[in-house]
Short mmCIF file of C-alpha atoms in Angstrom, two decimals:
data_model
loop_
_atom_site.label_atom_id
_atom_site.label_comp_id
_atom_site.label_asym_id
_atom_site.label_seq_id
_atom_site.Cartn_x
_atom_site.Cartn_y
_atom_site.Cartn_z
CA MET A 15 -0.01 -0.09 0.10
CA GLU A 16 1.55 3.59 -0.82
CA THR A 17 0.87 6.49 0.96
CA VAL A 18 1.23 10.13 -0.16
CA ASN A 19 1.60 13.03 2.12
CA PRO A 20 -0.69 15.89 0.40
CA LEU A 21 1.47 18.51 2.20
CA LYS A 22 4.64 17.37 0.37
CA PRO A 23 4.90 18.48 -2.92
CA ALA A 24 5.40 15.59 -5.36
CA GLU A 25 8.84 14.74 -6.89
CA PRO A 26 8.92 15.75 -10.65
CA ARG A 27 8.32 12.63 -12.77
CA ASP A 28 11.05 12.14 -15.69
CA ARG A 29 9.91 13.65 -18.97
CA LYS A 30 10.43 11.99 -22.47
CA LEU A 31 10.11 14.59 -25.50
CA SER A 32 10.55 13.25 -29.22
CA LEU A 33 12.26 15.93 -31.64
CA HIS A 34 12.53 15.78 -35.17
CA VAL A 35 15.10 17.87 -36.69
CA VAL A 36 15.04 18.76 -40.54
CA THR A 37 17.77 20.39 -42.23
CA TRP A 38 17.53 21.08 -46.26
CA ASN A 39 19.31 23.27 -48.82
CA VAL A 40 16.14 24.03 -50.90
CA ALA A 41 18.33 25.88 -53.55
CA SER A 42 15.79 28.55 -53.77
CA ALA A 43 12.70 26.22 -54.87
CA ALA A 44 9.36 26.34 -54.09
CA PRO A 45 7.83 23.69 -51.79
CA PRO A 46 6.68 20.43 -53.14
CA LEU A 47 3.22 19.37 -53.06
CA ASP A 48 3.86 16.39 -50.46
CA LEU A 49 6.24 16.52 -47.49
CA ASP A 50 4.73 13.80 -45.45
CA HIS A 51 7.56 11.40 -45.63
CA LEU A 52 10.09 14.16 -44.77
CA LEU A 53 7.63 15.05 -41.60
CA GLN A 54 7.19 11.53 -40.92
CA LEU A 55 3.32 11.96 -41.07
CA ASP A 56 3.10 8.73 -43.44
CA LYS A 57 3.67 6.87 -40.12
CA GLN A 58 0.66 5.32 -38.38
CA ASP A 59 2.06 6.88 -35.33
CA PRO A 60 4.83 9.27 -35.61
CA ASN A 61 4.93 10.06 -31.98
CA LEU A 62 6.63 13.31 -31.96
CA ASP A 63 6.49 16.51 -29.71
CA MET A 64 8.49 19.02 -31.61
CA TYR A 65 9.73 19.94 -34.97
CA VAL A 66 12.86 21.72 -35.75
CA ILE A 67 13.08 22.87 -39.09
CA GLY A 68 16.16 24.77 -40.50
CA LEU A 69 16.26 25.52 -44.33
CA GLN A 70 19.15 27.04 -46.29
CA GLU A 71 19.09 28.94 -49.79
CA MET A 72 15.42 30.08 -49.44
CA ASN A 73 14.29 32.34 -52.33
CA ARG A 74 15.24 36.06 -51.15
CA GLY A 75 13.85 37.74 -54.36
CA ILE A 76 12.03 41.07 -54.38
CA MET A 77 8.80 39.17 -54.40
CA SER A 78 9.62 36.83 -51.60
CA LEU A 79 10.79 39.54 -49.39
CA LEU A 80 7.58 41.48 -50.05
CA SER A 81 5.57 38.19 -49.06
CA ASP A 82 7.64 37.75 -45.86
CA THR A 83 6.82 41.45 -44.71
CA ALA A 84 3.38 41.40 -45.78
CA PHE A 85 2.78 37.78 -44.96
CA GLU A 86 4.90 35.05 -44.47
CA ASP A 87 7.43 32.94 -46.82
CA PRO A 88 6.12 30.23 -48.46
CA TRP A 89 7.95 27.52 -46.98
CA SER A 90 6.94 28.82 -43.52
CA SER A 91 3.23 28.68 -45.00
CA PHE A 92 3.70 25.48 -46.33
CA PHE A 93 4.99 23.85 -43.26
CA MET A 94 2.44 25.27 -40.97
CA ASN A 95 -0.52 24.50 -43.48
CA VAL A 96 0.41 20.72 -42.77
CA LEU A 97 1.41 20.87 -39.07
CA SER A 98 -0.96 23.39 -37.43
CA PRO A 99 -4.05 20.97 -37.89
CA LEU A 100 -1.94 18.49 -35.58
CA SER A 101 -1.57 21.12 -32.92
CA PHE A 102 2.00 22.46 -33.85
CA VAL A 103 2.62 26.08 -33.52
CA LYS A 104 5.52 28.29 -35.09
CA GLY A 105 6.88 30.33 -32.26
CA ASN A 106 7.98 34.06 -33.00
CA LYS A 107 11.70 33.46 -32.91
CA GLY A 108 14.06 34.56 -35.84
CA GLY A 109 17.53 34.16 -36.84
CA VAL A 110 19.87 30.98 -36.96
CA ASN A 111 20.11 30.42 -33.30
CA ILE A 112 17.08 29.79 -30.89
CA CYS A 113 17.15 29.47 -27.16
CA LEU A 114 14.71 27.53 -25.43
CA LYS A 115 14.10 26.37 -21.90
CA PHE A 116 12.62 22.86 -21.15
CA TYR A 117 11.42 22.08 -17.55
CA GLY A 118 14.54 24.38 -16.20
CA TYR A 119 17.00 23.24 -18.85
CA TYR A 120 18.41 25.50 -21.45
CA VAL A 121 18.41 24.24 -24.87
CA SER A 122 20.03 25.97 -27.81
CA ILE A 123 19.26 25.28 -31.66
CA ILE A 124 21.57 26.67 -34.13
CA ASN A 125 20.78 26.38 -38.25
CA CYS A 126 23.76 27.32 -40.25
CA HIS A 127 25.05 27.39 -43.95
CA LEU A 128 28.91 27.36 -43.66
CA PRO A 129 31.51 28.39 -46.65
CA PRO A 130 31.38 26.28 -49.40
CA HIS A 131 34.09 24.58 -51.82
CA LEU A 132 36.81 21.84 -51.07
CA ALA A 133 39.51 24.35 -50.10
CA ASN A 134 37.63 26.45 -47.59
CA ASN A 135 37.76 23.83 -45.06
CA ASP A 136 39.88 25.92 -42.37
CA GLN A 137 37.19 28.85 -43.15
CA ARG A 138 34.50 26.54 -42.13
CA LEU A 139 36.17 25.77 -38.96
CA GLU A 140 36.66 29.23 -37.98
CA HIS A 141 32.92 30.31 -38.90
CA PHE A 142 32.09 27.29 -36.61
CA ASP A 143 34.22 28.59 -33.76
CA TRP A 144 32.99 32.12 -34.70
CA ILE A 145 29.06 31.48 -34.48
CA LEU A 146 29.42 29.86 -30.88
CA GLU A 147 31.76 32.80 -29.74
CA MET A 148 29.36 35.53 -30.88
CA GLN A 149 26.14 34.37 -29.63
CA ASN A 150 24.36 36.51 -26.96
CA PHE A 151 20.83 36.52 -25.75
CA GLU A 152 18.80 39.29 -24.49
CA GLY A 153 17.14 38.08 -21.14
CA PRO A 154 17.57 37.71 -17.63
CA ASP A 155 20.08 35.10 -16.43
CA ILE A 156 20.47 33.43 -19.75
CA PRO A 157 24.09 31.31 -19.93
CA ASN A 158 26.63 31.44 -22.41
CA ILE A 159 25.56 29.25 -25.04
CA LEU A 160 28.44 26.71 -24.18
CA ASP A 161 26.80 26.56 -20.80
CA HIS A 162 23.54 25.52 -22.17
CA ASP A 163 22.48 22.11 -21.33
CA LEU A 164 21.80 20.93 -24.85
CA ILE A 165 22.94 22.24 -28.25
CA ILE A 166 21.47 20.89 -31.26
CA TRP A 167 23.32 22.19 -34.47
CA PHE A 168 22.38 21.31 -38.03
CA GLY A 169 22.52 22.89 -41.55
CA ASP A 170 24.37 22.91 -44.69
CA MET A 171 27.73 22.78 -43.26
CA ASN A 172 29.49 22.16 -46.54
CA PHE A 173 32.15 19.78 -45.41
CA ARG A 174 33.58 17.55 -48.49
CA ILE A 175 35.43 14.32 -48.75
CA GLU A 176 39.46 14.86 -49.13
CA ASP A 177 41.97 13.00 -51.17
CA PHE A 178 39.70 10.75 -52.99
CA GLY A 179 39.11 11.08 -56.62
CA LEU A 180 35.54 11.65 -58.35
CA HIS A 181 35.49 8.19 -59.58
CA PHE A 182 36.57 6.41 -56.55
CA VAL A 183 33.79 8.53 -54.46
CA ARG A 184 31.20 7.52 -56.88
CA GLU A 185 31.83 3.89 -56.76
CA ALA A 186 32.09 3.97 -53.02
CA VAL A 187 28.60 5.45 -53.12
CA LYS A 188 27.24 3.17 -55.85
CA SER A 189 28.46 0.16 -53.88
CA GLN A 190 27.28 1.67 -50.52
CA CYS A 191 30.71 1.50 -49.11
CA TYR A 192 30.37 4.58 -47.06
CA SER A 193 32.72 3.44 -44.66
CA ASP A 194 35.57 3.68 -47.18
CA LEU A 195 34.80 7.58 -47.30
CA TRP A 196 34.43 8.35 -43.52
CA GLU A 197 38.17 8.81 -42.94
CA LYS A 198 38.26 11.46 -45.42
CA ASP A 199 35.44 13.46 -44.35
CA GLN A 200 36.49 16.76 -43.40
CA LEU A 201 34.11 17.32 -40.48
CA SER A 202 35.36 13.59 -39.25
CA ILE A 203 38.83 14.70 -39.69
CA ALA A 204 38.43 18.17 -37.69
CA LYS A 205 36.76 16.20 -34.78
CA ARG A 206 39.77 14.38 -34.09
CA TYR A 207 41.93 17.62 -33.32
CA ASP A 208 39.37 20.26 -32.59
CA THR A 209 38.79 20.27 -29.03
CA LEU A 210 35.33 22.39 -29.08
CA LEU A 211 34.01 20.36 -32.28
CA ARG A 212 35.07 16.98 -30.31
CA GLU A 213 32.38 17.80 -28.03
CA PHE A 214 29.66 17.30 -30.79
CA GLN A 215 28.01 13.93 -31.41
CA GLU A 216 26.85 12.86 -34.64
CA GLY A 217 24.84 9.74 -35.89
CA PRO A 218 26.58 7.19 -38.32
CA LEU A 219 26.66 8.40 -41.96
CA LEU A 220 24.50 5.40 -43.25
CA PHE A 221 23.01 7.08 -46.08
CA PRO A 222 24.31 8.64 -49.52
CA PRO A 223 26.27 11.92 -49.51
CA THR A 224 23.49 14.38 -49.94
CA TYR A 225 25.33 16.77 -52.18
CA LYS A 226 25.38 17.53 -55.37
CA PHE A 227 22.74 16.29 -57.52
CA ASP A 228 21.18 17.44 -60.69
CA LYS A 229 17.86 18.82 -59.80
CA ASN A 230 14.97 17.00 -60.68
CA SER A 231 16.98 13.51 -60.54
CA ASN A 232 18.95 11.28 -58.16
CA ASN A 233 21.89 11.77 -60.45
CA TYR A 234 25.25 13.20 -59.13
CA ASP A 235 26.47 16.32 -60.83
CA THR A 236 26.46 15.75 -64.78
CA SER A 237 27.68 19.53 -65.08
CA GLU A 238 31.08 20.43 -66.31
CA LYS A 239 32.22 21.02 -62.91
CA LYS A 240 31.47 17.38 -61.86
CA ARG A 241 31.57 18.05 -58.04
CA LYS A 242 32.44 14.91 -55.82
CA PRO A 243 29.40 13.83 -53.74
CA ALA A 244 29.80 14.96 -49.95
CA TRP A 245 27.97 14.78 -46.77
CA THR A 246 27.56 18.49 -46.82
CA ASP A 247 24.25 18.56 -44.80
CA ARG A 248 24.53 17.37 -41.38
CA ILE A 249 22.95 17.29 -37.73
CA LEU A 250 25.24 17.46 -34.56
CA TRP A 251 24.39 17.82 -31.06
CA ARG A 252 26.19 18.38 -27.87
CA LEU A 253 25.11 17.84 -23.87
CA LYS A 254 26.80 20.05 -21.38
CA ARG A 255 29.48 18.24 -19.17
CA GLN A 256 29.71 17.99 -15.73
CA PRO A 257 32.96 19.86 -14.40
CA HIS A 258 36.04 17.79 -13.62
CA THR A 259 36.25 16.46 -10.45
CA ASP A 260 39.98 15.50 -10.54
CA SER A 261 42.68 15.26 -13.43
CA CYS A 262 42.06 11.71 -13.87
CA THR A 263 38.12 11.56 -14.34
CA PRO A 264 36.61 12.45 -17.68
CA ARG A 265 33.75 14.82 -17.70
CA ARG A 266 30.23 13.22 -18.08
CA PRO A 267 26.97 14.40 -19.03
CA ALA A 268 24.23 16.02 -16.83
CA PRO A 269 22.75 13.14 -14.97
CA HIS A 270 18.93 14.18 -15.37
CA LEU A 271 19.39 14.87 -18.88
CA SER A 272 20.02 12.48 -22.04
CA LEU A 273 19.53 12.83 -25.64
CA SER A 274 19.29 9.48 -27.80
CA LEU A 275 19.07 9.36 -31.72
CA ARG A 276 16.35 7.52 -32.80
CA SER A 277 16.94 7.78 -36.42
CA TYR A 278 19.43 9.77 -39.00
CA MET A 279 18.77 9.70 -42.55
CA SER A 280 18.52 11.29 -46.03
CA HIS A 281 15.29 11.30 -48.22
CA MET A 282 16.23 10.52 -51.87
CA MET A 283 12.66 11.03 -53.09
CA TYR A 284 12.94 14.99 -52.89
CA THR A 285 14.52 16.19 -56.07
CA ILE A 286 13.92 19.75 -56.18
CA SER A 287 17.15 20.87 -55.22
CA ASP A 288 20.70 19.97 -55.80
CA HIS A 289 20.77 18.94 -51.91
CA LYS A 290 18.90 16.06 -50.44
CA PRO A 291 17.16 16.95 -46.95
CA VAL A 292 18.33 15.11 -43.71
CA THR A 293 16.48 14.23 -40.76
CA GLY A 294 17.30 13.18 -37.21
CA THR A 295 14.93 11.89 -34.87
CA PHE A 296 15.64 12.29 -31.02
CA ASP A 297 14.38 11.02 -27.60
CA LEU A 298 15.08 13.80 -25.02
CA GLU A 299 14.50 12.55 -21.37
CA LEU A 300 15.28 14.72 -18.27
CA LYS A 301 14.30 15.12 -14.84
CA PRO A 302 12.35 18.23 -14.49
CA LEU A 303 14.43 21.09 -12.38
CA VAL A 304 10.93 22.95 -12.34
CA SER A 305 7.48 21.08 -11.50
CA VAL A 306 5.53 24.51 -11.48
CA PRO A 307 5.05 26.50 -14.50
CA LEU A 308 6.00 30.22 -14.76
CA ILE A 309 2.27 30.95 -15.56
CA SER A 310 -0.91 28.89 -14.88
CA LEU A 311 -4.20 30.21 -16.25
CA MET A 312 -7.82 29.15 -16.78
CA PRO A 313 -11.13 30.33 -17.78
CA GLU A 314 -13.23 31.28 -14.97
CA GLY A 315 -16.86 29.91 -15.06
CA LEU A 316 -19.15 29.18 -17.93
CA TRP A 317 -18.09 31.22 -20.90
CA THR A 318 -20.79 32.25 -23.29
CA MET A 319 -20.83 34.66 -26.58
CA GLU A 320 -23.02 37.01 -24.45
CA ASN A 321 -20.37 37.90 -21.42
CA ALA A 322 -16.94 39.15 -21.01
CA LEU A 323 -14.70 36.43 -20.14
CA LEU A 324 -13.06 36.19 -16.79
CA ILE A 325 -9.72 34.58 -16.61
CA ASN A 326 -7.78 33.45 -13.46
CA TYR A 327 -4.01 33.23 -13.58
CA SER A 328 -1.01 33.02 -11.20
CA PHE A 329 2.57 33.24 -11.33
CA THR A 330 5.69 32.05 -9.61
CA PRO A 331 7.52 34.46 -7.44
CA ASP A 332 10.54 35.03 -9.57
CA PHE A 333 8.34 35.55 -12.70
CA PRO A 334 9.58 39.00 -14.28
CA SER A 335 6.07 40.23 -15.07
CA SER A 336 5.57 43.59 -17.17
CA PRO A 337 2.77 46.18 -17.73
CA TRP A 338 3.04 44.84 -21.51
CA ASP A 339 2.37 41.20 -21.02
CA TRP A 340 -0.79 40.23 -22.50
CA ILE A 341 -3.06 36.92 -22.86
CA GLY A 342 -4.55 35.92 -26.31
CA LEU A 343 -7.41 33.80 -27.10
CA TYR A 344 -6.96 31.44 -29.67
CA LYS A 345 -8.76 28.84 -31.59
CA VAL A 346 -6.99 25.03 -31.10
CA GLY A 347 -4.78 24.69 -34.23
CA PHE A 348 -3.56 28.10 -34.45
CA ARG A 349 -0.52 28.60 -36.60
CA HIS A 350 1.34 31.78 -35.11
CA ILE A 351 1.52 33.81 -31.86
CA ASN A 352 -0.25 36.62 -33.89
CA ASP A 353 -3.15 34.45 -34.77
CA TYR A 354 -5.24 35.48 -31.84
CA VAL A 355 -8.70 35.88 -32.01
CA SER A 356 -8.71 38.67 -29.15
CA TYR A 357 -6.40 39.73 -26.56
CA VAL A 358 -6.13 41.79 -23.42
CA TRP A 359 -3.42 43.61 -21.43
CA VAL A 360 -2.87 42.01 -18.08
CA ARG A 361 -2.61 45.21 -16.40
CA ASP A 362 -5.27 47.24 -18.24
CA ASN A 363 -8.24 44.86 -17.79
CA GLN A 364 -7.33 43.37 -14.16
CA VAL A 365 -10.30 42.89 -12.05
CA SER A 366 -8.50 41.78 -9.00
CA PHE A 367 -5.38 40.25 -7.62
CA ASN A 368 -4.40 38.63 -4.05
CA ASP A 369 -1.74 35.93 -3.09
CA GLY A 370 -0.67 35.63 -6.41
CA LEU A 371 -4.37 35.01 -8.04
CA ASN A 372 -5.02 37.55 -10.68
CA GLN A 373 -8.03 37.83 -12.78
CA VAL A 374 -8.53 39.64 -16.05
CA TYR A 375 -11.46 39.84 -18.26
CA ILE A 376 -11.56 39.89 -22.00
CA ASN A 377 -14.38 41.07 -24.35
CA ILE A 378 -15.56 38.52 -26.78
CA SER A 379 -18.82 40.21 -28.37
CA ASP A 380 -17.12 40.43 -31.66
CA ILE A 381 -16.47 36.50 -31.74
CA PRO A 382 -18.60 34.94 -34.27
CA GLU A 383 -20.42 31.64 -32.79
CA THR A 384 -18.39 28.40 -33.58
CA GLU A 385 -18.01 25.08 -32.31
CA ASP A 386 -14.03 25.57 -32.29
CA GLN A 387 -12.07 24.57 -29.09
CA PHE A 388 -10.21 27.59 -27.68
CA LEU A 389 -6.76 28.08 -25.88
CA LEU A 390 -5.67 30.97 -23.83
CA CYS A 391 -1.63 31.68 -23.69
CA TYR A 392 0.25 34.22 -21.63
CA TYR A 393 2.84 36.38 -23.64
CA SER A 394 5.62 37.69 -21.51
CA ASN A 395 7.23 40.61 -23.00
CA SER A 396 10.47 40.35 -20.79
CA LEU A 397 11.12 36.78 -21.89
CA ARG A 398 9.75 37.56 -25.29
CA SER A 399 7.75 34.28 -25.61
CA VAL A 400 4.69 32.48 -24.57
CA VAL A 401 5.27 31.23 -21.06
CA GLY A 402 1.82 29.85 -20.08
CA ILE A 403 -0.94 28.07 -22.13
CA SER A 404 -4.39 26.63 -20.42
CA ASN A 405 -5.99 23.67 -21.47
CA PRO A 406 -8.55 23.50 -24.29
CA PHE A 407 -12.19 24.67 -23.86
CA LYS A 408 -15.30 25.64 -25.61
CA ILE A 409 -17.20 28.91 -25.65
CA GLN A 410 -20.92 28.12 -25.45
CA PRO A 411 -22.56 29.90 -28.63
CA GLN A 412 -25.64 30.69 -26.39
CA ALA A 413 -27.15 30.25 -22.93
CA PHE A 414 -30.55 30.22 -21.55
CA LEU A 415 -31.23 30.98 -17.93
CA GLU A 416 -34.21 29.45 -16.14
CA GLU A 417 -35.29 29.23 -12.38
CA ASP A 418 -34.68 25.80 -10.46
CA PRO A 419 -36.98 24.70 -7.70
CA LEU A 420 -34.81 26.35 -4.98
CA GLY A 421 -34.85 29.69 -6.51
CA GLU A 422 -31.27 29.67 -8.20
CA VAL A 423 -30.71 30.64 -11.58
CA GLN A 424 -29.09 27.68 -13.63
CA PRO A 425 -27.60 27.86 -17.17
CA GLN A 426 -29.51 25.85 -19.79
CA ILE A 427 -27.28 24.91 -22.88
#
């Protein structure tokens, strides 16, 4: 028989998250009609919690820039058309480096495109170090990137295969003797002597080199340049190491965070680019360092189209609240943080607050009647991120009130 002390906080349970990482140099091409295989949506149960998608050489022409400003780029639009109905949401982060916090752990995601050509290997390595050294994040107490608990680094890294001639490389690829090429892969060579790069791990290269192909085919480069095939498109990761206890003990990963590679593969069926996309699927297991979310919020009482909606929310003592924080009302399946149906500034429409419990109201008189489910999201201006999401709920389209035998007014739906 197990007994539980209700006054003692429960120990946080281990969490397991599944991440699917995609890197693809799309060579200015438009999205194809079907990307289900790339996103593992052709599997009966993909069992994925997060997509991390990084593209290189997206079309940046005038029309594309106008589209990005007025709407969003066609690739982002395509991915979200597919993923938003499955409850995946594209956050408001931009650039090549994204910092996330999972249950108290810092996770950094880097998408890069390093210098090309066989002879520029030293320049690639310089860029690798420079990217790490130059990363700074705005926000309170965010550590240096090398102190993040996990770094996932991927992209068109442009590392090539040295020494071997074109004929040898192509024959090795044709016969699937990939191990003959590994020892001359520039990234593998650099990891032997570069101390920082050595800390990054990678899955085995058991798929054909992903560059360079004739577009709209699976043939390696037949142009006059006839570039050697190479594994230019890579996915690496690095777990933060514990400090040395003594000079004889090697550093080990943090005991409460682990990352295991489920699959690492290329996708030969996509031919729109001279690169093939590469995906890595990971299982991230961790013991939460925090068990209470920064923000907890929920609708209060029965929500109907006829009323202003009352929202209860609370936050932890260390939460950096701001007058510019706001709560948005969203339909389940929304694509972006700006896709709110309505919103409210938490300070302007505050009803009451005491002992960390706050109440605000939001006007929904202009919301059309719908059977859709909704969510509440709390956006922190200080953290530049959504820090709280409610459970799904429905807004009743109409409420009729009648008096029960005890004289109390009850809603009748």
